[in-house]
Amino acid sequence: MLSVNHIRKAYFHRSVLKSISFEIQPGEVVGILGKNGAGKSTLLRMISGISSLDKGSISLFDTLIESGNIDPRKSLFYIGHAPGLYPNLSAVENISLALSLRNISSNEDDILETLKSVQLAKQVYEPIKVYSQGMLQRLKLALCELIPWEILLIDEPFTGLDTQGRVLTEKRIQDWVSPDKSILMVVHDMDWAISHCSRILVIHKGMIGLDEKTESHSDQIRNYYQGLMA
Amino acid sequence: MFITLLKKDLLLELRSKEIIISMLTFGVTVILTFAFSFNVSPDIMSTFAPGLFWIMILFISVLGLQRSFAYEKEFDAYSLMLTSPVDRGFIFLSKWMSGTLFLIITECAVALPFVLFLQLNIDVDLIQLFGVIVLGDLGIMVGGSLVSGLAMRAKMSAVLLPILMFPIVSPVLIAAVKSTVGLLNHDPFVDWQLWIRIMGSFTVIFALIGYTLYDHISEE
């Protein structure tokens, strides 16, 4: 499904990712762990097409993700650390725009219903610059519900969420798991990742330090990551 | 898709009005400064007017471009554009067209104060004058939009934009001044048609370059 081959990225001569390779199959929920600055967010931005590759290739369904090729972007949906939406537009306008950019006709009733389902029924017509971090995260959840995707890339889905928001996000992520869809997410909570992801990738020194299934290697993942953080 | 992107740019400006307000404020300030600085007869002033006008437009366009691309940087909203299955060339075209439109709106607002405060006697076909101004606007904005796309990812984008943009758009700026002088002096069209051709060629070439390369330059 998704194939990442020996990708490399450097910023101002500082290598962030030296050589990263892995494949993701349909149905997998992959958690990416690593220290701050390990390149986790950079990796997601490269897969989503926001950042260019210095070397290597990324392909989705055997089609290269590269400049000028818009087809892979139809199957991918990226939710970054920042809101990734226009602060002066309302929640409804931002969602309508995101759908229009994917040639999906938007029905305002559907949008309002989805916003209600993520506990964001109020202030839907106000500019999102007045939203709290938690409200912005809920808005991103609504986008994930409305936009059809086959691979979802999420960068730190629990940032700024209260307990209620965290429970809601966890439930949504579990609901999204299906045999024909994959989720790749950057997380910091190792225990959560082990219990909710089917596979863990740990990035260390610009390489894949560990790549294991959580079902059979949870202790190994735990020991490796704790050792890394010690 | 181009229409969707253009509507987005117009809606963003409609909501905040930051581009138009900053351009208008700057334009009026420059006009007042010119008016109170020069103590010359209207005849002499009319010889300087085209140059003063286009210098003012150049600086106004920088303000507009900086604000227009700042909308994309806030909240990392640009990532929504880049991750969507959109031909990124259309992002460039929409930025160019919306920028030109904002510039024309500002010019319409500052045209009268410019003529009145500088005591100019404009005795030309206004449609022709409007055509020359729009062509100059398109040329300045096409170069500016391309450079803005390049500079927006840089840390010092506010400084980089004018440094890169001014030399690039200087041919179109000179051509715009020369065309306006030719028109205001009632010179035969054959005498200044070369400058119109330069502006047209510049615009077409940079539009093609921008549309083709924007996919590459928009990535981090």
Short mmCIF file of C-alpha atoms in Angstrom, two decimals:
data_model
loop_
_atom_site.label_atom_id
_atom_site.label_comp_id
_atom_site.label_asym_id
_atom_site.label_seq_id
_atom_site.Cartn_x
_atom_site.Cartn_y
_atom_site.Cartn_z
CA MET A 1 0.00 0.00 0.00
CA LEU A 2 2.50 2.65 1.21
CA SER A 3 6.16 2.09 0.52
CA VAL A 4 8.88 4.37 1.89
CA ASN A 5 12.30 3.66 0.39
CA HIS A 6 15.56 5.04 1.78
CA ILE A 7 14.31 8.57 2.19
CA ARG A 8 16.65 11.26 3.41
CA LYS A 9 16.00 14.81 4.57
CA ALA A 10 18.32 17.51 5.84
CA TYR A 11 17.64 21.07 6.95
CA PHE A 12 20.56 23.48 6.60
CA HIS A 13 23.09 20.62 6.38
CA ARG A 14 21.66 18.97 9.49
CA SER A 15 20.44 15.48 8.64
CA VAL A 16 17.04 14.85 10.18
CA LEU A 17 16.27 11.60 8.41
CA LYS A 18 19.27 9.63 7.10
CA SER A 19 17.72 6.53 5.59
CA ILE A 20 14.18 5.51 6.38
CA SER A 21 12.49 2.53 4.76
CA PHE A 22 9.29 0.71 5.64
CA GLU A 23 6.06 -0.51 4.13
CA ILE A 24 2.53 -0.25 5.42
CA GLN A 25 -0.15 -2.74 4.52
CA PRO A 26 -3.92 -2.13 4.47
CA GLY A 27 -5.50 -2.43 7.89
CA GLU A 28 -2.39 -1.50 9.85
CA VAL A 29 -2.40 1.15 12.56
CA VAL A 30 1.19 2.28 12.89
CA GLY A 31 2.46 4.41 15.74
CA ILE A 32 5.63 6.43 15.21
CA LEU A 33 7.65 7.09 18.33
CA GLY A 34 10.92 8.88 18.90
CA LYS A 35 12.61 11.65 20.80
CA ASN A 36 11.83 15.29 20.13
CA GLY A 37 13.53 16.32 16.90
CA ALA A 38 13.88 12.74 15.69
CA GLY A 39 12.09 13.62 12.46
CA LYS A 40 8.66 12.06 13.11
CA SER A 41 6.67 15.07 11.91
CA THR A 42 9.07 15.58 9.01
CA LEU A 43 8.42 12.00 7.94
CA LEU A 44 4.65 12.56 7.89
CA ARG A 45 5.07 15.84 5.99
CA MET A 46 7.22 14.08 3.40
CA ILE A 47 4.67 11.30 2.94
CA SER A 48 1.86 13.84 2.63
CA GLY A 49 3.77 15.78 -0.05
CA ILE A 50 4.32 18.97 1.94
CA SER A 51 8.06 18.45 2.26
CA SER A 52 10.30 17.39 -0.58
CA LEU A 53 12.66 14.41 -0.37
CA ASP A 54 16.41 14.91 -0.59
CA LYS A 55 16.82 11.29 -1.59
CA GLY A 56 14.76 8.12 -1.86
CA SER A 57 11.15 7.63 -2.88
CA ILE A 58 7.70 7.19 -1.44
CA SER A 59 4.98 5.37 -3.33
CA LEU A 60 1.35 4.73 -2.64
CA PHE A 61 -0.35 1.89 -4.53
CA ASP A 62 2.78 1.75 -6.73
CA THR A 63 2.42 5.42 -7.69
CA LEU A 64 5.23 7.74 -6.67
CA ILE A 65 4.36 10.58 -4.31
CA GLU A 66 6.23 13.42 -5.98
CA SER A 67 5.80 16.93 -7.29
CA GLY A 68 3.31 17.12 -10.10
CA ASN A 69 1.60 13.84 -9.28
CA ILE A 70 -1.73 14.60 -7.68
CA ASP A 71 -3.22 11.08 -7.76
CA PRO A 72 -1.65 9.77 -4.51
CA ARG A 73 -2.94 12.80 -2.65
CA LYS A 74 -6.52 11.63 -3.35
CA SER A 75 -6.00 8.64 -1.04
CA LEU A 76 -4.02 10.42 1.67
CA PHE A 77 -5.28 12.70 4.36
CA TYR A 78 -2.87 14.56 6.61
CA ILE A 79 -3.69 16.09 9.96
CA GLY A 80 -0.69 18.00 11.21
CA HIS A 81 0.42 19.34 14.53
CA ALA A 82 -0.81 22.81 13.54
CA PRO A 83 -4.49 23.27 12.64
CA GLY A 84 -3.79 23.36 8.89
CA LEU A 85 -6.91 25.46 8.35
CA TYR A 86 -7.64 29.13 7.71
CA PRO A 87 -8.04 31.06 10.99
CA ASN A 88 -10.31 33.72 9.49
CA LEU A 89 -12.79 31.21 8.11
CA SER A 90 -15.43 29.41 10.14
CA ALA A 91 -15.47 25.67 10.83
CA VAL A 92 -18.17 25.18 8.18
CA GLU A 93 -16.24 27.25 5.61
CA ASN A 94 -12.98 25.45 6.30
CA ILE A 95 -14.62 22.04 5.91
CA SER A 96 -16.45 23.15 2.75
CA LEU A 97 -13.16 24.38 1.31
CA ALA A 98 -11.34 21.14 2.18
CA LEU A 99 -14.11 19.14 0.51
CA SER A 100 -14.15 21.41 -2.56
CA LEU A 101 -10.41 20.97 -2.97
CA ARG A 102 -11.10 17.24 -3.26
CA ASN A 103 -14.03 17.72 -5.63
CA ILE A 104 -16.47 16.47 -3.01
CA SER A 105 -19.80 18.25 -2.95
CA SER A 106 -20.50 19.60 0.50
CA ASN A 107 -23.87 19.56 2.18
CA GLU A 108 -24.04 22.00 5.08
CA ASP A 109 -26.44 19.77 7.03
CA ASP A 110 -23.95 16.88 6.83
CA ILE A 111 -21.14 19.18 7.96
CA LEU A 112 -23.19 20.47 10.91
CA GLU A 113 -24.18 16.93 11.86
CA THR A 114 -20.55 15.81 11.81
CA LEU A 115 -19.45 18.83 13.84
CA LYS A 116 -22.16 17.97 16.36
CA SER A 117 -20.89 14.38 16.53
CA VAL A 118 -17.44 15.64 17.60
CA GLN A 119 -19.03 17.89 20.24
CA LEU A 120 -18.48 21.05 18.23
CA ALA A 121 -22.03 22.24 17.71
CA LYS A 122 -21.42 25.78 19.00
CA GLN A 123 -19.47 28.56 17.29
CA VAL A 124 -19.47 26.70 13.96
CA TYR A 125 -19.97 29.97 12.07
CA GLU A 126 -17.31 31.91 13.94
CA PRO A 127 -13.73 32.24 12.66
CA ILE A 128 -11.72 29.33 14.01
CA LYS A 129 -9.06 31.72 15.30
CA VAL A 130 -11.23 32.04 18.42
CA TYR A 131 -11.18 28.26 18.98
CA SER A 132 -9.23 26.61 21.76
CA GLN A 133 -6.65 23.95 20.93
CA GLY A 134 -9.14 21.25 21.93
CA MET A 135 -11.83 22.65 19.64
CA LEU A 136 -9.37 22.74 16.75
CA GLN A 137 -8.52 19.09 17.38
CA ARG A 138 -12.22 18.23 17.30
CA LEU A 139 -12.55 20.13 14.03
CA LYS A 140 -9.76 17.99 12.60
CA LEU A 141 -11.66 14.88 13.68
CA ALA A 142 -14.70 16.15 11.79
CA LEU A 143 -12.54 16.58 8.69
CA CYS A 144 -11.31 13.00 9.01
CA GLU A 145 -14.93 11.85 9.15
CA LEU A 146 -16.01 13.77 6.05
CA ILE A 147 -13.02 13.29 3.79
CA PRO A 148 -12.63 9.84 2.26
CA TRP A 149 -9.10 8.49 2.79
CA GLU A 150 -7.23 5.25 2.57
CA ILE A 151 -4.19 6.33 4.55
CA LEU A 152 -4.58 8.77 7.40
CA LEU A 153 -1.49 10.58 8.66
CA ILE A 154 -1.97 12.13 12.11
CA ASP A 155 0.62 14.12 14.00
CA GLU A 156 0.05 14.06 17.76
CA PRO A 157 -3.74 13.60 17.81
CA PHE A 158 -4.12 14.22 21.56
CA THR A 159 -2.38 17.59 21.86
CA GLY A 160 -4.49 20.08 23.78
CA LEU A 161 -7.38 17.71 24.43
CA ASP A 162 -9.13 17.35 27.75
CA THR A 163 -10.12 13.89 29.04
CA GLN A 164 -13.44 13.99 27.21
CA GLY A 165 -11.74 15.01 23.97
CA ARG A 166 -9.11 12.33 24.37
CA VAL A 167 -11.73 9.63 24.86
CA LEU A 168 -13.61 10.90 21.80
CA THR A 169 -10.45 10.88 19.67
CA GLU A 170 -9.49 7.39 20.84
CA LYS A 171 -12.94 6.10 19.97
CA ARG A 172 -12.83 7.71 16.54
CA ILE A 173 -9.44 6.23 15.76
CA GLN A 174 -10.71 2.79 16.79
CA ASP A 175 -13.80 3.28 14.59
CA TRP A 176 -11.66 4.19 11.61
CA VAL A 177 -9.66 0.96 11.76
CA SER A 178 -10.74 -1.23 8.88
CA PRO A 179 -9.09 -3.91 6.70
CA ASP A 180 -8.74 -1.58 3.70
CA LYS A 181 -7.53 1.55 5.51
CA SER A 182 -4.29 2.37 7.29
CA ILE A 183 -3.42 4.92 9.93
CA LEU A 184 0.05 6.29 10.53
CA MET A 185 0.34 8.50 13.57
CA VAL A 186 2.98 10.26 15.59
CA VAL A 187 2.41 9.71 19.30
CA HIS A 188 4.41 10.25 22.47
CA ASP A 189 2.58 7.92 24.83
CA MET A 190 4.29 4.56 24.42
CA ASP A 191 1.75 2.61 26.49
CA TRP A 192 -1.14 4.05 24.50
CA ALA A 193 0.64 3.27 21.26
CA ILE A 194 1.29 -0.33 22.30
CA SER A 195 -2.33 -0.87 23.28
CA HIS A 196 -3.92 0.88 20.26
CA CYS A 197 -1.52 0.41 17.36
CA SER A 198 -0.84 -2.83 15.51
CA ARG A 199 2.77 -1.85 14.84
CA ILE A 200 5.34 0.55 16.22
CA LEU A 201 8.13 2.33 14.40
CA VAL A 202 10.75 4.07 16.52
CA ILE A 203 12.90 6.67 14.78
CA HIS A 204 16.33 7.10 16.27
CA LYS A 205 19.30 9.00 14.83
CA GLY A 206 17.54 9.41 11.49
CA MET A 207 16.96 5.68 11.03
CA ILE A 208 14.28 3.16 11.95
CA GLY A 209 15.57 2.00 15.34
CA LEU A 210 12.78 -0.48 15.89
CA ASP A 211 9.93 -1.82 13.77
CA GLU A 212 7.80 -4.42 15.53
CA LYS A 213 4.23 -5.66 15.78
CA THR A 214 2.70 -4.77 19.13
CA GLU A 215 0.78 -8.03 19.43
CA SER A 216 3.88 -10.20 19.74
CA HIS A 217 6.66 -7.80 20.77
CA SER A 218 5.17 -5.38 23.28
CA ASP A 219 7.85 -6.05 25.91
CA GLN A 220 10.63 -5.62 23.39
CA ILE A 221 9.12 -2.31 22.24
CA ARG A 222 8.72 -1.13 25.82
CA ASN A 223 12.31 -2.01 26.77
CA TYR A 224 13.76 -0.41 23.65
CA TYR A 225 11.81 2.82 24.01
CA GLN A 226 12.46 3.13 27.74
CA GLY A 227 16.14 2.58 27.08
CA LEU A 228 16.09 5.26 24.43
CA MET A 229 14.42 7.77 26.71
CA ALA A 230 16.55 6.99 29.76
CA MET B 1 -10.41 24.23 -9.14
CA PHE B 2 -8.94 27.61 -10.03
CA ILE B 3 -12.30 29.21 -9.24
CA THR B 4 -12.42 27.44 -5.84
CA LEU B 5 -8.96 28.74 -4.98
CA LEU B 6 -9.73 32.24 -6.20
CA LYS B 7 -12.97 32.30 -4.18
CA LYS B 8 -10.97 31.20 -1.15
CA ASP B 9 -8.49 34.07 -1.58
CA LEU B 10 -11.31 36.59 -2.03
CA LEU B 11 -13.25 35.21 0.96
CA LEU B 12 -10.15 35.43 3.17
CA GLU B 13 -9.71 39.07 2.23
CA LEU B 14 -13.40 39.81 2.60
CA ARG B 15 -13.19 38.51 6.16
CA SER B 16 -10.11 40.38 7.31
CA LYS B 17 -9.68 43.20 4.75
CA GLU B 18 -6.04 43.35 5.82
CA ILE B 19 -4.64 43.45 2.27
CA ILE B 20 -6.83 46.27 0.97
CA ILE B 21 -6.55 48.35 4.16
CA SER B 22 -2.75 48.11 4.31
CA MET B 23 -2.39 48.87 0.59
CA LEU B 24 -4.79 51.82 0.76
CA THR B 25 -3.20 53.31 3.86
CA PHE B 26 0.25 53.09 2.35
CA GLY B 27 -0.93 54.50 -1.00
CA VAL B 28 -2.62 57.54 0.55
CA THR B 29 0.40 58.19 2.79
CA VAL B 30 2.74 58.13 -0.22
CA ILE B 31 0.47 60.48 -2.20
CA LEU B 32 0.35 62.96 0.66
CA THR B 33 4.13 62.78 1.07
CA PHE B 34 4.64 63.40 -2.65
CA ALA B 35 2.11 66.25 -2.66
CA PHE B 36 3.72 68.12 0.21
CA SER B 37 7.33 67.38 -0.83
CA PHE B 38 7.24 68.70 -4.37
CA ASN B 39 6.75 72.39 -4.89
CA VAL B 40 6.79 72.46 -8.68
CA SER B 41 4.44 73.53 -11.44
CA PRO B 42 1.78 71.06 -12.66
CA ASP B 43 3.66 70.72 -15.96
CA ILE B 44 6.83 69.52 -14.27
CA MET B 45 4.83 67.36 -11.93
CA SER B 46 3.11 65.64 -14.86
CA THR B 47 6.53 64.52 -16.17
CA PHE B 48 7.34 62.89 -12.82
CA ALA B 49 3.83 61.48 -12.25
CA PRO B 50 4.14 58.16 -14.15
CA GLY B 51 7.34 57.24 -12.29
CA LEU B 52 5.90 58.25 -8.93
CA PHE B 53 2.72 56.32 -9.63
CA TRP B 54 4.47 53.07 -10.54
CA ILE B 55 6.92 53.29 -7.65
CA MET B 56 3.93 53.66 -5.35
CA ILE B 57 2.24 50.65 -7.01
CA LEU B 58 5.40 48.55 -6.65
CA PHE B 59 5.59 49.15 -2.89
CA ILE B 60 1.85 48.66 -2.51
CA SER B 61 2.07 45.32 -4.31
CA VAL B 62 4.80 44.13 -1.91
CA LEU B 63 2.52 44.88 1.04
CA GLY B 64 -0.36 43.04 -0.60
CA LEU B 65 1.74 40.01 -1.49
CA GLN B 66 3.21 39.76 1.99
CA ARG B 67 -0.24 39.81 3.56
CA SER B 68 -1.72 37.42 1.01
CA PHE B 69 0.95 34.78 1.68
CA ALA B 70 0.81 35.45 5.42
CA TYR B 71 -2.78 34.15 5.33
CA GLU B 72 -1.36 30.84 4.13
CA LYS B 73 1.30 30.66 6.84
CA GLU B 74 -1.05 31.30 9.76
CA PHE B 75 -2.17 28.04 11.35
CA ASP B 76 -0.09 26.24 8.66
CA ALA B 77 -3.17 26.59 6.44
CA TYR B 78 -0.97 26.12 3.37
CA SER B 79 -0.64 22.43 4.25
CA LEU B 80 -4.35 22.05 3.41
CA MET B 81 -3.57 23.28 -0.10
CA LEU B 82 -0.43 21.20 -0.53
CA THR B 83 -1.97 17.94 0.67
CA SER B 84 -5.09 18.28 -1.46
CA PRO B 85 -5.21 16.69 -4.91
CA VAL B 86 -4.91 20.07 -6.57
CA ASP B 87 -2.67 21.11 -9.44
CA ARG B 88 -0.40 23.47 -7.50
CA GLY B 89 -0.04 25.66 -10.58
CA PHE B 90 -3.61 26.77 -9.87
CA ILE B 91 -2.55 27.96 -6.41
CA PHE B 92 -0.07 30.26 -8.14
CA LEU B 93 -2.65 31.44 -10.69
CA SER B 94 -5.22 32.19 -7.98
CA LYS B 95 -2.66 34.14 -5.91
CA TRP B 96 -1.66 36.10 -9.00
CA MET B 97 -5.22 36.90 -10.03
CA SER B 98 -6.47 37.76 -6.55
CA GLY B 99 -3.38 39.93 -5.94
CA THR B 100 -3.96 41.78 -9.21
CA LEU B 101 -7.61 42.29 -8.34
CA PHE B 102 -6.73 43.75 -4.92
CA LEU B 103 -4.17 46.00 -6.58
CA ILE B 104 -6.72 47.28 -9.13
CA ILE B 105 -9.25 47.96 -6.35
CA THR B 106 -6.60 49.93 -4.44
CA GLU B 107 -5.62 51.86 -7.56
CA CYS B 108 -9.24 52.80 -8.22
CA ALA B 109 -9.38 54.21 -4.69
CA VAL B 110 -6.08 56.12 -4.81
CA ALA B 111 -6.36 57.35 -8.42
CA LEU B 112 -8.46 60.40 -7.59
CA PRO B 113 -6.33 61.56 -4.61
CA PHE B 114 -3.21 61.03 -6.77
CA VAL B 115 -4.54 63.29 -9.54
CA LEU B 116 -5.96 65.90 -7.16
CA PHE B 117 -3.09 66.21 -4.69
CA LEU B 118 -0.43 66.26 -7.41
CA GLN B 119 -2.54 68.68 -9.46
CA LEU B 120 -2.29 66.60 -12.61
CA ASN B 121 -4.17 67.26 -15.79
CA ILE B 122 -5.10 63.86 -17.18
CA ASP B 123 -6.27 64.42 -20.72
CA VAL B 124 -6.15 60.93 -22.20
CA ASP B 125 -8.45 58.07 -23.10
CA LEU B 126 -9.15 56.62 -19.66
CA ILE B 127 -9.86 53.15 -21.07
CA GLN B 128 -6.40 53.06 -22.66
CA LEU B 129 -4.85 54.31 -19.43
CA PHE B 130 -6.74 51.66 -17.47
CA GLY B 131 -5.50 49.01 -19.93
CA VAL B 132 -1.87 50.07 -19.50
CA ILE B 133 -2.23 50.09 -15.70
CA VAL B 134 -3.87 46.65 -15.61
CA LEU B 135 -1.12 45.22 -17.85
CA GLY B 136 1.51 46.69 -15.53
CA ASP B 137 -0.33 45.29 -12.50
CA LEU B 138 -0.47 41.83 -14.06
CA GLY B 139 3.27 41.98 -14.78
CA ILE B 140 4.24 43.16 -11.29
CA MET B 141 1.96 40.63 -9.59
CA VAL B 142 3.01 37.66 -11.72
CA GLY B 143 6.66 38.20 -10.77
CA GLY B 144 5.73 39.03 -7.19
CA SER B 145 3.53 35.95 -6.74
CA LEU B 146 6.29 33.69 -8.01
CA VAL B 147 8.87 35.23 -5.70
CA SER B 148 6.44 35.16 -2.76
CA GLY B 149 5.89 31.46 -3.29
CA LEU B 150 9.66 30.97 -3.20
CA ALA B 151 10.26 33.21 -0.20
CA MET B 152 7.32 32.24 1.99
CA ARG B 153 9.06 29.19 3.46
CA ALA B 154 12.17 31.18 4.35
CA LYS B 155 12.67 32.58 7.85
CA MET B 156 13.28 36.10 6.53
CA SER B 157 10.51 36.02 3.94
CA ALA B 158 9.46 39.64 4.64
CA VAL B 159 12.99 40.80 3.77
CA LEU B 160 13.55 38.33 0.95
CA LEU B 161 10.42 39.28 -0.99
CA PRO B 162 11.42 42.85 -1.92
CA ILE B 163 15.10 41.90 -2.36
CA LEU B 164 14.20 39.21 -4.90
CA MET B 165 11.14 40.86 -6.39
CA PHE B 166 12.43 44.34 -7.24
CA PRO B 167 15.17 43.24 -9.67
CA ILE B 168 12.88 40.65 -11.26
CA VAL B 169 9.99 43.03 -11.93
CA SER B 170 12.20 45.98 -12.91
CA PRO B 171 11.72 45.37 -16.69
CA VAL B 172 7.95 45.48 -16.32
CA LEU B 173 8.20 48.52 -14.04
CA ILE B 174 10.29 50.44 -16.58
CA ALA B 175 7.96 49.35 -19.39
CA ALA B 176 4.93 50.46 -17.39
CA VAL B 177 6.45 53.90 -16.75
CA LYS B 178 7.45 54.33 -20.39
CA SER B 179 4.00 53.26 -21.64
CA THR B 180 2.25 55.61 -19.23
CA VAL B 181 4.53 58.49 -20.29
CA GLY B 182 3.82 57.74 -23.96
CA LEU B 183 0.10 57.66 -23.34
CA LEU B 184 0.00 60.84 -21.22
CA ASN B 185 2.16 62.74 -23.75
CA HIS B 186 -0.15 61.68 -26.60
CA ASP B 187 2.79 60.11 -28.41
CA PRO B 188 1.87 57.90 -31.36
CA PHE B 189 1.27 54.29 -30.25
CA VAL B 190 4.03 53.10 -32.56
CA ASP B 191 6.54 55.00 -30.39
CA TRP B 192 5.69 53.14 -27.19
CA GLN B 193 4.20 49.86 -28.37
CA LEU B 194 7.53 48.15 -27.66
CA TRP B 195 6.98 48.75 -23.93
CA ILE B 196 3.52 47.24 -24.11
CA ARG B 197 5.00 44.20 -25.83
CA ILE B 198 7.67 43.90 -23.14
CA MET B 199 5.01 43.97 -20.41
CA GLY B 200 2.89 41.42 -22.27
CA SER B 201 5.81 39.10 -22.94
CA PHE B 202 7.06 39.37 -19.37
CA THR B 203 3.60 38.52 -18.03
CA VAL B 204 3.11 35.52 -20.30
CA ILE B 205 6.61 34.14 -19.66
CA PHE B 206 6.40 34.50 -15.89
CA ALA B 207 2.86 33.11 -15.81
CA LEU B 208 4.09 29.99 -17.61
CA ILE B 209 7.16 29.70 -15.39
CA GLY B 210 5.06 30.14 -12.26
CA TYR B 211 2.40 27.66 -13.33
CA THR B 212 5.00 25.06 -14.28
CA LEU B 213 7.39 25.45 -11.35
CA TYR B 214 5.01 26.19 -8.52
CA ASP B 215 4.62 22.51 -7.74
CA HIS B 216 8.33 22.32 -6.91
CA ILE B 217 8.84 25.67 -5.22
CA SER B 218 5.82 25.32 -2.94
CA GLU B 219 7.27 22.30 -1.12
CA GLU B 220 9.36 22.69 2.01
#
